[in-house]
C-alpha cells in the first residue's frame, strides 16, 4: 500500500450533532478520503473528486467540514489548514 498523502489521528468526528468517535482518523491515500474510528473501522470514504471540504465561518479554529456521499461531517483536527490544503492539492490536476 502507498504512503498516505495526509494522515491525522485523534480527530473528533461528528455527524448531525452526533459524535461518531472522539479519537478517529482522517486518511487521504490513493485518491480517496477515509474517515476511520479509533479502532480503524471505516465510517465513510469517497474519491477525492467527490468530496467537498471547507472551514466554517463561525466555529472554532480547529474545525473543518466535509461532505462525503451526501453526508456532512464536522471534523475537529489539530491543524485543519493542513487537511484543507491536502484535499485542495489532490483536487488540482498535476501536469
Short mmCIF file of N, CA and C in Angstrom, two decimals:
data_model
loop_
_atom_site.label_atom_id
_atom_site.label_comp_id
_atom_site.label_asym_id
_atom_site.label_seq_id
_atom_site.Cartn_x
_atom_site.Cartn_y
_atom_site.Cartn_z
N UNK A 1 0.83 -1.18 0.00
CA UNK A 1 0.00 0.00 0.00
C UNK A 1 0.88 1.25 0.00
N UNK A 2 0.43 2.28 -0.69
CA UNK A 2 1.19 3.52 -0.78
C UNK A 2 1.10 4.30 0.53
N UNK A 3 2.09 5.16 0.73
CA UNK A 3 2.08 6.02 1.91
C UNK A 3 0.91 7.00 1.82
N UNK A 4 0.27 7.31 2.94
CA UNK A 4 -0.83 8.27 2.89
C UNK A 4 -0.32 9.67 2.57
N UNK A 5 -1.10 10.41 1.78
CA UNK A 5 -0.77 11.79 1.46
C UNK A 5 -1.08 12.70 2.65
N UNK A 6 -2.04 12.29 3.46
CA UNK A 6 -2.40 13.02 4.68
C UNK A 6 -2.93 12.01 5.68
N UNK A 7 -2.54 12.18 6.93
CA UNK A 7 -2.98 11.28 7.99
C UNK A 7 -3.08 12.09 9.28
N UNK A 8 -4.25 12.11 9.86
CA UNK A 8 -4.44 12.81 11.14
C UNK A 8 -5.12 11.85 12.11
N UNK A 9 -4.59 11.75 13.30
CA UNK A 9 -5.17 10.89 14.33
C UNK A 9 -5.72 11.76 15.45
N UNK A 10 -6.53 11.18 16.29
CA UNK A 10 -7.12 11.91 17.41
C UNK A 10 -8.17 12.91 16.96
N UNK A 11 -8.86 12.62 15.87
CA UNK A 11 -9.85 13.52 15.28
C UNK A 11 -11.23 13.22 15.86
N UNK A 12 -11.90 14.26 16.31
CA UNK A 12 -13.28 14.13 16.78
C UNK A 12 -14.18 14.27 15.56
N UNK A 13 -14.94 13.22 15.23
CA UNK A 13 -15.79 13.19 14.05
C UNK A 13 -17.24 13.17 14.49
N UNK A 14 -18.03 14.14 13.99
CA UNK A 14 -19.45 14.24 14.32
C UNK A 14 -20.27 14.26 13.03
N UNK A 15 -21.49 13.75 13.11
CA UNK A 15 -22.45 13.85 12.02
C UNK A 15 -23.80 14.17 12.61
N UNK A 16 -24.39 15.25 12.15
CA UNK A 16 -25.71 15.69 12.63
C UNK A 16 -25.74 15.82 14.16
N UNK A 17 -24.78 16.50 14.70
CA UNK A 17 -24.67 16.74 16.14
C UNK A 17 -24.51 15.47 16.96
N UNK A 18 -24.15 14.39 16.29
CA UNK A 18 -23.92 13.12 16.98
C UNK A 18 -22.45 12.75 16.86
N UNK A 19 -21.81 12.52 17.97
CA UNK A 19 -20.40 12.14 17.96
C UNK A 19 -20.25 10.69 17.50
N UNK A 20 -19.47 10.49 16.45
CA UNK A 20 -19.21 9.14 15.96
C UNK A 20 -17.96 8.55 16.59
N UNK A 21 -16.95 9.40 16.81
CA UNK A 21 -15.73 8.97 17.50
C UNK A 21 -15.01 10.21 18.01
N UNK A 22 -14.34 10.06 19.13
CA UNK A 22 -13.59 11.18 19.69
C UNK A 22 -12.10 11.08 19.40
N UNK A 23 -11.67 9.93 18.91
CA UNK A 23 -10.25 9.73 18.61
C UNK A 23 -10.10 9.03 17.27
N UNK A 24 -10.81 9.55 16.27
CA UNK A 24 -10.80 8.94 14.95
C UNK A 24 -9.58 9.29 14.14
N UNK A 25 -9.64 8.93 12.88
CA UNK A 25 -8.51 9.13 11.98
C UNK A 25 -9.05 9.59 10.62
N UNK A 26 -8.35 10.54 10.01
CA UNK A 26 -8.65 11.01 8.67
C UNK A 26 -7.45 10.67 7.81
N UNK A 27 -7.69 9.93 6.70
CA UNK A 27 -6.59 9.48 5.84
C UNK A 27 -6.93 9.82 4.39
N UNK A 28 -5.95 10.41 3.70
CA UNK A 28 -6.04 10.59 2.26
C UNK A 28 -4.97 9.71 1.65
N UNK A 29 -5.42 8.74 0.84
CA UNK A 29 -4.49 7.80 0.23
C UNK A 29 -5.08 7.34 -1.10
N UNK A 30 -4.24 7.27 -2.11
CA UNK A 30 -4.64 6.74 -3.42
C UNK A 30 -5.89 7.42 -3.98
N UNK A 31 -5.99 8.74 -3.79
CA UNK A 31 -7.11 9.48 -4.35
C UNK A 31 -8.42 9.32 -3.61
N UNK A 32 -8.39 8.82 -2.37
CA UNK A 32 -9.60 8.64 -1.55
C UNK A 32 -9.42 9.28 -0.19
N UNK A 33 -10.50 9.80 0.32
CA UNK A 33 -10.55 10.31 1.68
C UNK A 33 -11.33 9.31 2.51
N UNK A 34 -10.77 8.88 3.63
CA UNK A 34 -11.43 7.91 4.51
C UNK A 34 -11.50 8.47 5.92
N UNK A 35 -12.66 8.31 6.54
CA UNK A 35 -12.85 8.63 7.95
C UNK A 35 -12.93 7.31 8.70
N UNK A 36 -12.08 7.15 9.71
CA UNK A 36 -11.98 5.89 10.44
C UNK A 36 -12.24 6.11 11.93
N UNK A 37 -12.74 5.07 12.59
CA UNK A 37 -12.90 5.12 14.04
C UNK A 37 -11.53 4.93 14.70
N UNK A 38 -11.51 5.01 16.00
CA UNK A 38 -10.26 4.80 16.73
C UNK A 38 -9.77 3.37 16.61
N UNK A 39 -10.66 2.45 16.24
CA UNK A 39 -10.29 1.06 16.06
C UNK A 39 -9.92 0.73 14.62
N UNK A 40 -9.98 1.72 13.74
CA UNK A 40 -9.63 1.51 12.34
C UNK A 40 -10.78 1.10 11.46
N UNK A 41 -12.00 1.04 12.01
CA UNK A 41 -13.18 0.70 11.21
C UNK A 41 -13.61 1.92 10.40
N UNK A 42 -13.96 1.68 9.14
CA UNK A 42 -14.31 2.78 8.25
C UNK A 42 -15.69 3.34 8.58
N UNK A 43 -15.77 4.64 8.77
CA UNK A 43 -17.04 5.33 8.96
C UNK A 43 -17.61 5.67 7.60
N UNK A 44 -16.78 6.28 6.75
CA UNK A 44 -17.19 6.67 5.40
C UNK A 44 -15.93 6.93 4.59
N UNK A 45 -16.04 6.75 3.27
CA UNK A 45 -14.93 7.10 2.39
C UNK A 45 -15.51 7.43 1.03
N UNK A 46 -14.74 8.22 0.27
CA UNK A 46 -15.18 8.63 -1.06
C UNK A 46 -13.96 9.07 -1.86
N UNK A 47 -14.06 9.02 -3.19
CA UNK A 47 -12.99 9.57 -4.02
C UNK A 47 -12.86 11.07 -3.77
N UNK A 48 -11.64 11.57 -3.81
CA UNK A 48 -11.41 12.98 -3.50
C UNK A 48 -12.16 13.91 -4.43
N UNK A 49 -12.35 13.53 -5.70
CA UNK A 49 -13.06 14.40 -6.63
C UNK A 49 -14.52 14.59 -6.25
N UNK A 50 -15.06 13.69 -5.42
CA UNK A 50 -16.45 13.77 -4.99
C UNK A 50 -16.60 14.35 -3.58
N UNK A 51 -15.50 14.74 -2.96
CA UNK A 51 -15.51 15.25 -1.59
C UNK A 51 -15.49 16.77 -1.61
N UNK A 52 -16.32 17.36 -0.75
CA UNK A 52 -16.31 18.81 -0.57
C UNK A 52 -15.87 19.11 0.86
N UNK A 53 -14.91 20.01 1.01
CA UNK A 53 -14.44 20.40 2.34
C UNK A 53 -14.36 21.92 2.42
N UNK A 54 -14.57 22.44 3.61
CA UNK A 54 -14.36 23.86 3.84
C UNK A 54 -14.23 24.12 5.34
N UNK A 55 -13.78 25.31 5.62
CA UNK A 55 -13.63 25.74 7.01
C UNK A 55 -14.87 26.57 7.36
N UNK A 56 -15.57 26.25 8.44
CA UNK A 56 -16.77 27.01 8.79
C UNK A 56 -16.41 28.43 9.21
N UNK A 57 -17.31 29.36 8.91
CA UNK A 57 -17.05 30.76 9.24
C UNK A 57 -17.15 31.03 10.74
N UNK A 58 -18.16 30.48 11.38
CA UNK A 58 -18.41 30.79 12.78
C UNK A 58 -18.28 29.56 13.65
N UNK A 59 -17.09 29.02 13.71
CA UNK A 59 -16.82 27.85 14.55
C UNK A 59 -15.40 27.96 15.08
N UNK A 60 -15.05 27.03 15.92
CA UNK A 60 -13.69 27.03 16.48
C UNK A 60 -12.66 26.89 15.35
N UNK A 61 -11.47 27.38 15.59
CA UNK A 61 -10.41 27.36 14.58
C UNK A 61 -9.96 25.96 14.20
N UNK A 62 -10.19 25.00 15.06
CA UNK A 62 -9.70 23.65 14.79
C UNK A 62 -10.72 22.78 14.07
N UNK A 63 -11.76 23.37 13.51
CA UNK A 63 -12.82 22.61 12.84
C UNK A 63 -12.72 22.71 11.33
N UNK A 64 -13.17 21.64 10.68
CA UNK A 64 -13.35 21.60 9.23
C UNK A 64 -14.62 20.81 8.97
N UNK A 65 -15.29 21.15 7.88
CA UNK A 65 -16.50 20.44 7.49
C UNK A 65 -16.23 19.68 6.21
N UNK A 66 -16.74 18.46 6.14
CA UNK A 66 -16.54 17.63 4.95
C UNK A 66 -17.86 17.00 4.56
N UNK A 67 -18.08 16.88 3.26
CA UNK A 67 -19.27 16.21 2.73
C UNK A 67 -18.79 15.03 1.90
N UNK A 68 -19.16 13.83 2.36
CA UNK A 68 -18.82 12.58 1.67
C UNK A 68 -20.10 11.81 1.42
N UNK A 69 -20.33 11.43 0.19
CA UNK A 69 -21.50 10.61 -0.17
C UNK A 69 -22.81 11.22 0.34
N UNK A 70 -22.90 12.54 0.32
CA UNK A 70 -24.12 13.21 0.77
C UNK A 70 -24.23 13.40 2.26
N UNK A 71 -23.29 12.88 3.04
CA UNK A 71 -23.29 13.04 4.49
C UNK A 71 -22.34 14.16 4.89
N UNK A 72 -22.79 15.01 5.82
CA UNK A 72 -21.96 16.11 6.31
C UNK A 72 -21.32 15.71 7.62
N UNK A 73 -20.01 15.92 7.70
CA UNK A 73 -19.24 15.58 8.89
C UNK A 73 -18.53 16.82 9.41
N UNK A 74 -18.49 16.97 10.71
CA UNK A 74 -17.71 18.00 11.36
C UNK A 74 -16.48 17.33 11.94
N UNK A 75 -15.31 17.83 11.55
CA UNK A 75 -14.04 17.24 11.97
C UNK A 75 -13.30 18.24 12.85
N UNK A 76 -12.92 17.81 14.03
CA UNK A 76 -12.11 18.65 14.91
C UNK A 76 -10.69 18.13 14.84
N UNK A 77 -9.86 18.88 14.12
CA UNK A 77 -8.47 18.49 13.87
C UNK A 77 -7.53 19.46 14.58
N UNK A 78 -6.33 19.03 14.82
CA UNK A 78 -5.34 19.93 15.38
C UNK A 78 -4.91 20.99 14.39
N UNK A 79 -4.82 20.62 13.12
CA UNK A 79 -4.39 21.54 12.06
C UNK A 79 -5.33 21.39 10.86
N UNK A 80 -6.49 22.04 10.89
CA UNK A 80 -7.43 21.88 9.78
C UNK A 80 -6.91 22.46 8.48
N UNK A 81 -6.03 23.46 8.56
CA UNK A 81 -5.50 24.05 7.33
C UNK A 81 -4.67 23.05 6.54
N UNK A 82 -3.93 22.21 7.22
CA UNK A 82 -3.16 21.17 6.52
C UNK A 82 -4.08 20.20 5.81
N UNK A 83 -5.19 19.83 6.46
CA UNK A 83 -6.18 18.95 5.86
C UNK A 83 -6.80 19.59 4.62
N UNK A 84 -7.23 20.84 4.76
CA UNK A 84 -7.84 21.55 3.63
C UNK A 84 -6.86 21.69 2.47
N UNK A 85 -5.60 21.99 2.79
CA UNK A 85 -4.57 22.11 1.75
C UNK A 85 -4.32 20.77 1.05
N UNK A 86 -4.35 19.68 1.80
CA UNK A 86 -4.11 18.36 1.22
C UNK A 86 -5.24 17.98 0.27
N UNK A 87 -6.47 18.29 0.64
CA UNK A 87 -7.61 17.99 -0.24
C UNK A 87 -7.55 18.89 -1.47
N UNK A 88 -7.23 20.15 -1.28
CA UNK A 88 -7.15 21.09 -2.40
C UNK A 88 -6.04 20.67 -3.37
N UNK A 89 -4.90 20.24 -2.84
CA UNK A 89 -3.79 19.79 -3.70
C UNK A 89 -4.19 18.54 -4.47
N UNK A 90 -4.98 17.69 -3.89
CA UNK A 90 -5.43 16.49 -4.57
C UNK A 90 -6.45 16.81 -5.66
N UNK A 91 -7.21 17.89 -5.48
CA UNK A 91 -8.20 18.30 -6.47
C UNK A 91 -7.56 18.91 -7.71
N UNK A 92 -6.42 19.59 -7.54
CA UNK A 92 -5.79 20.26 -8.68
C UNK A 92 -5.09 19.23 -9.56
N UNK A 93 -5.29 19.31 -10.86
CA UNK A 93 -4.63 18.34 -11.76
C UNK A 93 -3.13 18.55 -11.82
N UNK A 94 -2.42 17.45 -11.85
CA UNK A 94 -0.96 17.51 -11.92
C UNK A 94 -0.54 17.50 -13.37
N UNK A 95 0.46 18.31 -13.70
CA UNK A 95 0.96 18.34 -15.09
C UNK A 95 2.33 17.76 -15.20
#
